[in-house]
Amino acid sequence: MAEYLKKPSDVSAIFRELGVKLNKNFESALGAEQTEFHKAEIKARAFMEVGRILSDGENISLTQKECICVFEEMFGDTICSIYFAACALDKPAQMLLRRVLELGVSVVYLWDLPHRYWGWKCHDEDLAFREMLNHFTAESYLTFVSRTNSKFTETQILDVASARKIYGELSDVTHGKLATFESVSPDRYNFTSADWQKHLSLTNSVQDILLKLWSNRLNAVSEQLPGVMPQLSKLT
């Protein structure tokens, strides 16, 4: 980025040059191996379908209806995260992905605990990722889920270890840990296939965690999503 500071008198030209550089990165990404990209795009569309499935439910509360808007937000954040990574804007991409993971976990937490939703919406009460995971790992909660969703036969409702690990890594980026600085990398703001594939793999991991959580907790999702998105079963 240092080269863009040499012409302070021509701001528009500097940003045009930046746009050209980022577009070149983007085209390189689209020309790279597409398997993980294809998977991430399908799963992003599945996010929207989950929201639609839930919105069509007849037995959801007013609070739960409001929670459904989170799915469209996650879809937008996921697509933007992928786009930023394609442009080699890796850190903004990772910060958005952290938001996707947090929102995806929170939508079920708030679905379960309506008073927490109203505190979050109306009283500036923050949600703690660790607290939400603790909610999902309580033995009483797992018993509740097993009794209300006959298709839930596992020992955990989501991959807690992976969720914690990924959230921690993405939080280091968000909070600006020195080891995560883009500006000190020799490949800063330049497309590399390794970085692109790494971000797509991470995106797919986040999506898998969330899709598993929603299917395990929400009966309508486990029952209807496979029929609505048969492409998901073909992803390996």
PDB file of N, CA and C in Angstrom, residues 138-224:
ATOM      1  N   ALA A 138     -24.728 -27.943  27.484  1.00  0.00           N
ATOM      2  CA  ALA A 138     -25.324 -28.411  28.743  1.00  0.00           C
ATOM      3  C   ALA A 138     -26.046 -29.741  28.521  1.00  0.00           C
ATOM      4  N   GLU A 139     -25.870 -30.674  29.433  1.00  0.00           N
ATOM      5  CA  GLU A 139     -26.499 -31.994  29.284  1.00  0.00           C
ATOM      6  C   GLU A 139     -28.019 -31.886  29.194  1.00  0.00           C
ATOM      7  N   SER A 140     -28.588 -30.978  29.970  1.00  0.00           N
ATOM      8  CA  SER A 140     -30.045 -30.809  29.944  1.00  0.00           C
ATOM      9  C   SER A 140     -30.511 -30.308  28.582  1.00  0.00           C
ATOM     10  N   TYR A 141     -29.698 -29.463  27.964  1.00  0.00           N
ATOM     11  CA  TYR A 141     -30.060 -28.941  26.646  1.00  0.00           C
ATOM     12  C   TYR A 141     -30.005 -30.046  25.592  1.00  0.00           C
ATOM     13  N   LEU A 142     -28.970 -30.862  25.658  1.00  0.00           N
ATOM     14  CA  LEU A 142     -28.832 -31.956  24.697  1.00  0.00           C
ATOM     15  C   LEU A 142     -29.970 -32.963  24.857  1.00  0.00           C
ATOM     16  N   THR A 143     -30.404 -33.179  26.084  1.00  0.00           N
ATOM     17  CA  THR A 143     -31.559 -34.050  26.308  1.00  0.00           C
ATOM     18  C   THR A 143     -32.802 -33.440  25.690  1.00  0.00           C
ATOM     19  N   PHE A 144     -32.988 -32.157  25.878  1.00  0.00           N
ATOM     20  CA  PHE A 144     -34.123 -31.443  25.283  1.00  0.00           C
ATOM     21  C   PHE A 144     -34.126 -31.594  23.769  1.00  0.00           C
ATOM     22  N   VAL A 145     -32.980 -31.385  23.134  1.00  0.00           N
ATOM     23  CA  VAL A 145     -32.904 -31.469  21.671  1.00  0.00           C
ATOM     24  C   VAL A 145     -33.192 -32.888  21.197  1.00  0.00           C
ATOM     25  N   SER A 146     -32.658 -33.871  21.902  1.00  0.00           N
ATOM     26  CA  SER A 146     -32.887 -35.268  21.500  1.00  0.00           C
ATOM     27  C   SER A 146     -34.351 -35.663  21.613  1.00  0.00           C
ATOM     28  N   ARG A 147     -35.074 -35.003  22.525  1.00  0.00           N
ATOM     29  CA  ARG A 147     -36.496 -35.312  22.702  1.00  0.00           C
ATOM     30  C   ARG A 147     -37.368 -34.571  21.688  1.00  0.00           C
ATOM     31  N   THR A 148     -36.881 -33.483  21.150  1.00  0.00           N
ATOM     32  CA  THR A 148     -37.692 -32.671  20.240  1.00  0.00           C
ATOM     33  C   THR A 148     -37.315 -32.829  18.774  1.00  0.00           C
ATOM     34  N   ASN A 149     -36.176 -33.453  18.503  1.00  0.00           N
ATOM     35  CA  ASN A 149     -35.756 -33.686  17.128  1.00  0.00           C
ATOM     36  C   ASN A 149     -35.290 -35.133  17.007  1.00  0.00           C
ATOM     37  N   SER A 150     -36.158 -35.965  16.454  1.00  0.00           N
ATOM     38  CA  SER A 150     -35.873 -37.403  16.386  1.00  0.00           C
ATOM     39  C   SER A 150     -34.652 -37.712  15.532  1.00  0.00           C
ATOM     40  N   LYS A 151     -34.267 -36.776  14.656  1.00  0.00           N
ATOM     41  CA  LYS A 151     -33.114 -37.009  13.783  1.00  0.00           C
ATOM     42  C   LYS A 151     -31.786 -36.682  14.456  1.00  0.00           C
ATOM     43  N   PHE A 152     -31.865 -36.105  15.654  1.00  0.00           N
ATOM     44  CA  PHE A 152     -30.631 -35.792  16.385  1.00  0.00           C
ATOM     45  C   PHE A 152     -30.207 -37.009  17.193  1.00  0.00           C
ATOM     46  N   THR A 153     -29.124 -37.636  16.764  1.00  0.00           N
ATOM     47  CA  THR A 153     -28.649 -38.857  17.423  1.00  0.00           C
ATOM     48  C   THR A 153     -27.187 -38.751  17.843  1.00  0.00           C
ATOM     49  N   GLU A 154     -26.634 -37.537  17.833  1.00  0.00           N
ATOM     50  CA  GLU A 154     -25.223 -37.352  18.119  1.00  0.00           C
ATOM     51  C   GLU A 154     -25.010 -36.955  19.580  1.00  0.00           C
ATOM     52  N   THR A 155     -23.761 -36.801  19.962  1.00  0.00           N
ATOM     53  CA  THR A 155     -23.439 -36.434  21.344  1.00  0.00           C
ATOM     54  C   THR A 155     -23.273 -34.931  21.525  1.00  0.00           C
ATOM     55  N   GLN A 156     -23.225 -34.182  20.421  1.00  0.00           N
ATOM     56  CA  GLN A 156     -23.148 -32.733  20.511  1.00  0.00           C
ATOM     57  C   GLN A 156     -23.933 -32.115  19.361  1.00  0.00           C
ATOM     58  N   ILE A 157     -24.454 -30.924  19.602  1.00  0.00           N
ATOM     59  CA  ILE A 157     -25.314 -30.287  18.626  1.00  0.00           C
ATOM     60  C   ILE A 157     -24.523 -29.560  17.541  1.00  0.00           C
ATOM     61  N   LEU A 158     -23.278 -29.245  17.847  1.00  0.00           N
ATOM     62  CA  LEU A 158     -22.366 -28.654  16.868  1.00  0.00           C
ATOM     63  C   LEU A 158     -20.944 -29.028  17.243  1.00  0.00           C
ATOM     64  N   ASP A 159     -20.031 -28.819  16.315  1.00  0.00           N
ATOM     65  CA  ASP A 159     -18.623 -29.127  16.561  1.00  0.00           C
ATOM     66  C   ASP A 159     -18.026 -27.999  17.411  1.00  0.00           C
ATOM     67  N   VAL A 160     -18.144 -28.162  18.715  1.00  0.00           N
ATOM     68  CA  VAL A 160     -17.751 -27.102  19.644  1.00  0.00           C
ATOM     69  C   VAL A 160     -16.256 -26.809  19.560  1.00  0.00           C
ATOM     70  N   ALA A 161     -15.430 -27.827  19.497  1.00  0.00           N
ATOM     71  CA  ALA A 161     -13.982 -27.616  19.455  1.00  0.00           C
ATOM     72  C   ALA A 161     -13.581 -26.807  18.225  1.00  0.00           C
ATOM     73  N   SER A 162     -14.131 -27.152  17.074  1.00  0.00           N
ATOM     74  CA  SER A 162     -13.813 -26.417  15.848  1.00  0.00           C
ATOM     75  C   SER A 162     -14.347 -24.995  15.907  1.00  0.00           C
ATOM     76  N   ALA A 163     -15.544 -24.826  16.452  1.00  0.00           N
ATOM     77  CA  ALA A 163     -16.123 -23.487  16.559  1.00  0.00           C
ATOM     78  C   ALA A 163     -15.257 -22.589  17.437  1.00  0.00           C
ATOM     79  N   ARG A 164     -14.795 -23.113  18.565  1.00  0.00           N
ATOM     80  CA  ARG A 164     -13.937 -22.331  19.454  1.00  0.00           C
ATOM     81  C   ARG A 164     -12.617 -21.975  18.785  1.00  0.00           C
ATOM     82  N   LYS A 165     -12.017 -22.943  18.108  1.00  0.00           N
ATOM     83  CA  LYS A 165     -10.722 -22.723  17.471  1.00  0.00           C
ATOM     84  C   LYS A 165     -10.820 -21.662  16.369  1.00  0.00           C
ATOM     85  N   ILE A 166     -11.799 -21.823  15.503  1.00  0.00           N
ATOM     86  CA  ILE A 166     -11.956 -20.873  14.395  1.00  0.00           C
ATOM     87  C   ILE A 166     -12.310 -19.495  14.918  1.00  0.00           C
ATOM     88  N   TYR A 167     -13.200 -19.438  15.884  1.00  0.00           N
ATOM     89  CA  TYR A 167     -13.601 -18.134  16.434  1.00  0.00           C
ATOM     90  C   TYR A 167     -12.403 -17.432  17.070  1.00  0.00           C
ATOM     91  N   GLY A 168     -11.556 -18.195  17.760  1.00  0.00           N
ATOM     92  CA  GLY A 168     -10.363 -17.599  18.364  1.00  0.00           C
ATOM     93  C   GLY A 168      -9.415 -17.041  17.324  1.00  0.00           C
ATOM     94  N   GLU A 169      -9.200 -17.801  16.242  1.00  0.00           N
ATOM     95  CA  GLU A 169      -8.304 -17.344  15.184  1.00  0.00           C
ATOM     96  C   GLU A 169      -8.849 -16.085  14.505  1.00  0.00           C
ATOM     97  N   LEU A 170     -10.132 -16.086  14.217  1.00  0.00           N
ATOM     98  CA  LEU A 170     -10.739 -14.921  13.562  1.00  0.00           C
ATOM     99  C   LEU A 170     -10.807 -13.725  14.504  1.00  0.00           C
ATOM    100  N   SER A 171     -10.936 -13.982  15.783  1.00  0.00           N
ATOM    101  CA  SER A 171     -10.945 -12.879  16.761  1.00  0.00           C
ATOM    102  C   SER A 171      -9.581 -12.214  16.843  1.00  0.00           C
ATOM    103  N   ASP A 172      -8.512 -12.990  16.704  1.00  0.00           N
ATOM    104  CA  ASP A 172      -7.168 -12.407  16.695  1.00  0.00           C
ATOM    105  C   ASP A 172      -7.027 -11.410  15.547  1.00  0.00           C
ATOM    106  N   VAL A 173      -7.615 -11.740  14.404  1.00  0.00           N
ATOM    107  CA  VAL A 173      -7.588 -10.823  13.261  1.00  0.00           C
ATOM    108  C   VAL A 173      -8.414  -9.582  13.572  1.00  0.00           C
ATOM    109  N   THR A 174      -9.615  -9.786  14.083  1.00  0.00           N
ATOM    110  CA  THR A 174     -10.521  -8.678  14.373  1.00  0.00           C
ATOM    111  C   THR A 174      -9.938  -7.709  15.392  1.00  0.00           C
ATOM    112  N   HIS A 175      -9.261  -8.255  16.406  1.00  0.00           N
ATOM    113  CA  HIS A 175      -8.715  -7.415  17.473  1.00  0.00           C
ATOM    114  C   HIS A 175      -7.306  -6.916  17.179  1.00  0.00           C
ATOM    115  N   GLY A 176      -6.790  -7.250  16.001  1.00  0.00           N
ATOM    116  CA  GLY A 176      -5.519  -6.670  15.552  1.00  0.00           C
ATOM    117  C   GLY A 176      -4.290  -7.233  16.234  1.00  0.00           C
ATOM    118  N   LYS A 177      -4.273  -8.547  16.484  1.00  0.00           N
ATOM    119  CA  LYS A 177      -3.041  -9.140  17.019  1.00  0.00           C
ATOM    120  C   LYS A 177      -1.916  -8.968  15.988  1.00  0.00           C
ATOM    121  N   LEU A 178      -0.741  -8.629  16.474  1.00  0.00           N
ATOM    122  CA  LEU A 178       0.381  -8.311  15.590  1.00  0.00           C
ATOM    123  C   LEU A 178       0.670  -9.426  14.583  1.00  0.00           C
ATOM    124  N   ALA A 179       0.558 -10.654  15.010  1.00  0.00           N
ATOM    125  CA  ALA A 179       0.868 -11.788  14.131  1.00  0.00           C
ATOM    126  C   ALA A 179      -0.088 -11.893  12.951  1.00  0.00           C
ATOM    127  N   THR A 180      -1.203 -11.191  13.024  1.00  0.00           N
ATOM    128  CA  THR A 180      -2.194 -11.262  11.945  1.00  0.00           C
ATOM    129  C   THR A 180      -2.087 -10.100  10.969  1.00  0.00           C
ATOM    130  N   PHE A 181      -1.130  -9.205  11.153  1.00  0.00           N
ATOM    131  CA  PHE A 181      -1.037  -8.011  10.298  1.00  0.00           C
ATOM    132  C   PHE A 181      -0.796  -8.401   8.841  1.00  0.00           C
ATOM    133  N   GLU A 182      -1.611  -7.854   7.961  1.00  0.00           N
ATOM    134  CA  GLU A 182      -1.423  -8.056   6.524  1.00  0.00           C
ATOM    135  C   GLU A 182      -0.232  -7.266   6.003  1.00  0.00           C
ATOM    136  N   SER A 183      -0.002  -6.106   6.588  1.00  0.00           N
ATOM    137  CA  SER A 183       1.011  -5.177   6.068  1.00  0.00           C
ATOM    138  C   SER A 183       2.436  -5.698   6.190  1.00  0.00           C
ATOM    139  N   VAL A 184       2.660  -6.695   7.047  1.00  0.00           N
ATOM    140  CA  VAL A 184       4.017  -7.214   7.214  1.00  0.00           C
ATOM    141  C   VAL A 184       4.271  -8.444   6.334  1.00  0.00           C
ATOM    142  N   SER A 185       3.260  -8.877   5.597  1.00  0.00           N
ATOM    143  CA  SER A 185       3.415 -10.055   4.745  1.00  0.00           C
ATOM    144  C   SER A 185       4.060  -9.671   3.414  1.00  0.00           C
ATOM    145  N   PRO A 186       4.978 -10.465   2.895  1.00  0.00           N
ATOM    146  CA  PRO A 186       5.585 -10.162   1.596  1.00  0.00           C
ATOM    147  C   PRO A 186       4.574 -10.238   0.457  1.00  0.00           C
ATOM    148  N   ASP A 187       3.478 -10.966   0.653  1.00  0.00           N
ATOM    149  CA  ASP A 187       2.442 -11.084  -0.378  1.00  0.00           C
ATOM    150  C   ASP A 187       1.254 -10.170  -0.115  1.00  0.00           C
ATOM    151  N   ARG A 188       1.464  -9.141   0.699  1.00  0.00           N
ATOM    152  CA  ARG A 188       0.349  -8.292   1.100  1.00  0.00           C
ATOM    153  C   ARG A 188      -0.388  -7.708  -0.108  1.00  0.00           C
ATOM    154  N   TYR A 189      -1.707  -7.873  -0.054  1.00  0.00           N
ATOM    155  CA  TYR A 189      -2.619  -7.322  -1.059  1.00  0.00           C
ATOM    156  C   TYR A 189      -2.365  -7.856  -2.459  1.00  0.00           C
ATOM    157  N   ASN A 190      -1.649  -8.977  -2.561  1.00  0.00           N
ATOM    158  CA  ASN A 190      -1.461  -9.646  -3.841  1.00  0.00           C
ATOM    159  C   ASN A 190      -2.135 -11.010  -3.780  1.00  0.00           C
ATOM    160  N   PHE A 191      -2.776 -11.409  -4.878  1.00  0.00           N
ATOM    161  CA  PHE A 191      -3.438 -12.706  -4.906  1.00  0.00           C
ATOM    162  C   PHE A 191      -2.420 -13.835  -4.838  1.00  0.00           C
ATOM    163  N   THR A 192      -2.693 -14.798  -3.950  1.00  0.00           N
ATOM    164  CA  THR A 192      -1.950 -16.053  -3.947  1.00  0.00           C
ATOM    165  C   THR A 192      -2.971 -17.180  -3.862  1.00  0.00           C
ATOM    166  N   SER A 193      -2.743 -18.219  -4.611  1.00  0.00           N
ATOM    167  CA  SER A 193      -3.671 -19.349  -4.613  1.00  0.00           C
ATOM    168  C   SER A 193      -3.784 -19.971  -3.226  1.00  0.00           C
ATOM    169  N   ALA A 194      -2.670 -20.002  -2.494  1.00  0.00           N
ATOM    170  CA  ALA A 194      -2.680 -20.609  -1.158  1.00  0.00           C
ATOM    171  C   ALA A 194      -3.607 -19.856  -0.212  1.00  0.00           C
ATOM    172  N   ASP A 195      -3.515 -18.521  -0.206  1.00  0.00           N
ATOM    173  CA  ASP A 195      -4.387 -17.722   0.668  1.00  0.00           C
ATOM    174  C   ASP A 195      -5.845 -17.853   0.264  1.00  0.00           C
ATOM    175  N   TRP A 196      -6.102 -17.855  -1.033  1.00  0.00           N
ATOM    176  CA  TRP A 196      -7.473 -17.969  -1.545  1.00  0.00           C
ATOM    177  C   TRP A 196      -8.096 -19.305  -1.141  1.00  0.00           C
ATOM    178  N   GLN A 197      -7.364 -20.389  -1.343  1.00  0.00           N
ATOM    179  CA  GLN A 197      -7.895 -21.696  -0.986  1.00  0.00           C
ATOM    180  C   GLN A 197      -8.034 -21.851   0.528  1.00  0.00           C
ATOM    181  N   LYS A 198      -7.121 -21.253   1.270  1.00  0.00           N
ATOM    182  CA  LYS A 198      -7.205 -21.312   2.731  1.00  0.00           C
ATOM    183  C   LYS A 198      -8.477 -20.626   3.224  1.00  0.00           C
ATOM    184  N   HIS A 199      -8.794 -19.471   2.641  1.00  0.00           N
ATOM    185  CA  HIS A 199      -9.997 -18.765   3.076  1.00  0.00           C
ATOM    186  C   HIS A 199     -11.253 -19.534   2.685  1.00  0.00           C
ATOM    187  N   LEU A 200     -11.265 -20.098   1.498  1.00  0.00           N
ATOM    188  CA  LEU A 200     -12.431 -20.883   1.079  1.00  0.00           C
ATOM    189  C   LEU A 200     -12.620 -22.097   1.970  1.00  0.00           C
ATOM    190  N   SER A 201     -11.531 -22.753   2.335  1.00  0.00           N
ATOM    191  CA  SER A 201     -11.614 -23.902   3.223  1.00  0.00           C
ATOM    192  C   SER A 201     -12.161 -23.488   4.588  1.00  0.00           C
ATOM    193  N   LEU A 202     -11.708 -22.348   5.089  1.00  0.00           N
ATOM    194  CA  LEU A 202     -12.185 -21.841   6.371  1.00  0.00           C
ATOM    195  C   LEU A 202     -13.661 -21.474   6.282  1.00  0.00           C
ATOM    196  N   THR A 203     -14.052 -20.871   5.182  1.00  0.00           N
ATOM    197  CA  THR A 203     -15.462 -20.520   4.967  1.00  0.00           C
ATOM    198  C   THR A 203     -16.328 -21.768   4.987  1.00  0.00           C
ATOM    199  N   ASN A 204     -15.882 -22.805   4.292  1.00  0.00           N
ATOM    200  CA  ASN A 204     -16.639 -24.053   4.274  1.00  0.00           C
ATOM    201  C   ASN A 204     -16.735 -24.672   5.655  1.00  0.00           C
ATOM    202  N   SER A 205     -15.686 -24.563   6.446  1.00  0.00           N
ATOM    203  CA  SER A 205     -15.707 -25.101   7.809  1.00  0.00           C
ATOM    204  C   SER A 205     -16.738 -24.376   8.666  1.00  0.00           C
ATOM    205  N   VAL A 206     -16.783 -23.053   8.556  1.00  0.00           N
ATOM    206  CA  VAL A 206     -17.768 -22.259   9.297  1.00  0.00           C
ATOM    207  C   VAL A 206     -19.177 -22.641   8.853  1.00  0.00           C
ATOM    208  N   GLN A 207     -19.374 -22.750   7.563  1.00  0.00           N
ATOM    209  CA  GLN A 207     -20.696 -23.102   7.047  1.00  0.00           C
ATOM    210  C   GLN A 207     -21.129 -24.482   7.517  1.00  0.00           C
ATOM    211  N   ASP A 208     -20.214 -25.424   7.538  1.00  0.00           N
ATOM    212  CA  ASP A 208     -20.548 -26.779   7.994  1.00  0.00           C
ATOM    213  C   ASP A 208     -20.963 -26.784   9.461  1.00  0.00           C
ATOM    214  N   ILE A 209     -20.244 -26.026  10.279  1.00  0.00           N
ATOM    215  CA  ILE A 209     -20.581 -25.926  11.701  1.00  0.00           C
ATOM    216  C   ILE A 209     -22.006 -25.408  11.873  1.00  0.00           C
ATOM    217  N   LEU A 210     -22.335 -24.363  11.128  1.00  0.00           N
ATOM    218  CA  LEU A 210     -23.641 -23.723  11.287  1.00  0.00           C
ATOM    219  C   LEU A 210     -24.770 -24.573  10.712  1.00  0.00           C
ATOM    220  N   LEU A 211     -24.559 -25.153   9.556  1.00  0.00           N
ATOM    221  CA  LEU A 211     -25.605 -25.987   8.967  1.00  0.00           C
ATOM    222  C   LEU A 211     -25.906 -27.194   9.856  1.00  0.00           C
ATOM    223  N   LYS A 212     -24.880 -27.735  10.481  1.00  0.00           N
ATOM    224  CA  LYS A 212     -25.088 -28.846  11.407  1.00  0.00           C
ATOM    225  C   LYS A 212     -25.883 -28.384  12.629  1.00  0.00           C
ATOM    226  N   LEU A 213     -25.533 -27.245  13.174  1.00  0.00           N
ATOM    227  CA  LEU A 213     -26.247 -26.696  14.332  1.00  0.00           C
ATOM    228  C   LEU A 213     -27.718 -26.489  14.017  1.00  0.00           C
ATOM    229  N   TRP A 214     -28.006 -25.835  12.915  1.00  0.00           N
ATOM    230  CA  TRP A 214     -29.392 -25.541  12.562  1.00  0.00           C
ATOM    231  C   TRP A 214     -30.198 -26.808  12.294  1.00  0.00           C
ATOM    232  N   SER A 215     -29.589 -27.772  11.613  1.00  0.00           N
ATOM    233  CA  SER A 215     -30.298 -29.020  11.323  1.00  0.00           C
ATOM    234  C   SER A 215     -30.556 -29.824  12.591  1.00  0.00           C
ATOM    235  N   ASN A 216     -29.610 -29.822  13.524  1.00  0.00           N
ATOM    236  CA  ASN A 216     -29.778 -30.567  14.762  1.00  0.00           C
ATOM    237  C   ASN A 216     -30.820 -29.937  15.679  1.00  0.00           C
ATOM    238  N   ARG A 217     -30.876 -28.622  15.708  1.00  0.00           N
ATOM    239  CA  ARG A 217     -31.780 -27.952  16.641  1.00  0.00           C
ATOM    240  C   ARG A 217     -33.172 -27.707  16.067  1.00  0.00           C
ATOM    241  N   LEU A 218     -33.268 -27.423  14.783  1.00  0.00           N
ATOM    242  CA  LEU A 218     -34.522 -26.958  14.203  1.00  0.00           C
ATOM    243  C   LEU A 218     -35.113 -28.044  13.300  1.00  0.00           C
ATOM    244  N   ASN A 219     -36.209 -28.635  13.767  1.00  0.00           N
ATOM    245  CA  ASN A 219     -36.812 -29.766  13.060  1.00  0.00           C
ATOM    246  C   ASN A 219     -37.118 -29.459  11.612  1.00  0.00           C
ATOM    247  N   ALA A 220     -37.677 -28.295  11.350  1.00  0.00           N
ATOM    248  CA  ALA A 220     -38.072 -27.956   9.987  1.00  0.00           C
ATOM    249  C   ALA A 220     -36.872 -27.951   9.053  1.00  0.00           C
ATOM    250  N   VAL A 221     -35.731 -27.526   9.565  1.00  0.00           N
ATOM    251  CA  VAL A 221     -34.518 -27.481   8.743  1.00  0.00           C
ATOM    252  C   VAL A 221     -34.043 -28.900   8.426  1.00  0.00           C
ATOM    253  N   SER A 222     -33.988 -29.754   9.446  1.00  0.00           N
ATOM    254  CA  SER A 222     -33.525 -31.129   9.214  1.00  0.00           C
ATOM    255  C   SER A 222     -34.462 -31.879   8.283  1.00  0.00           C
ATOM    256  N   GLU A 223     -35.745 -31.554   8.328  1.00  0.00           N
ATOM    257  CA  GLU A 223     -36.726 -32.250   7.502  1.00  0.00           C
ATOM    258  C   GLU A 223     -36.784 -31.727   6.071  1.00  0.00           C
ATOM    259  N   GLN A 224     -36.643 -30.413   5.896  1.00  0.00           N
ATOM    260  CA  GLN A 224     -36.907 -29.813   4.587  1.00  0.00           C
ATOM    261  C   GLN A 224     -35.674 -29.423   3.788  1.00  0.00           C
TER     262      GLN A 224
END
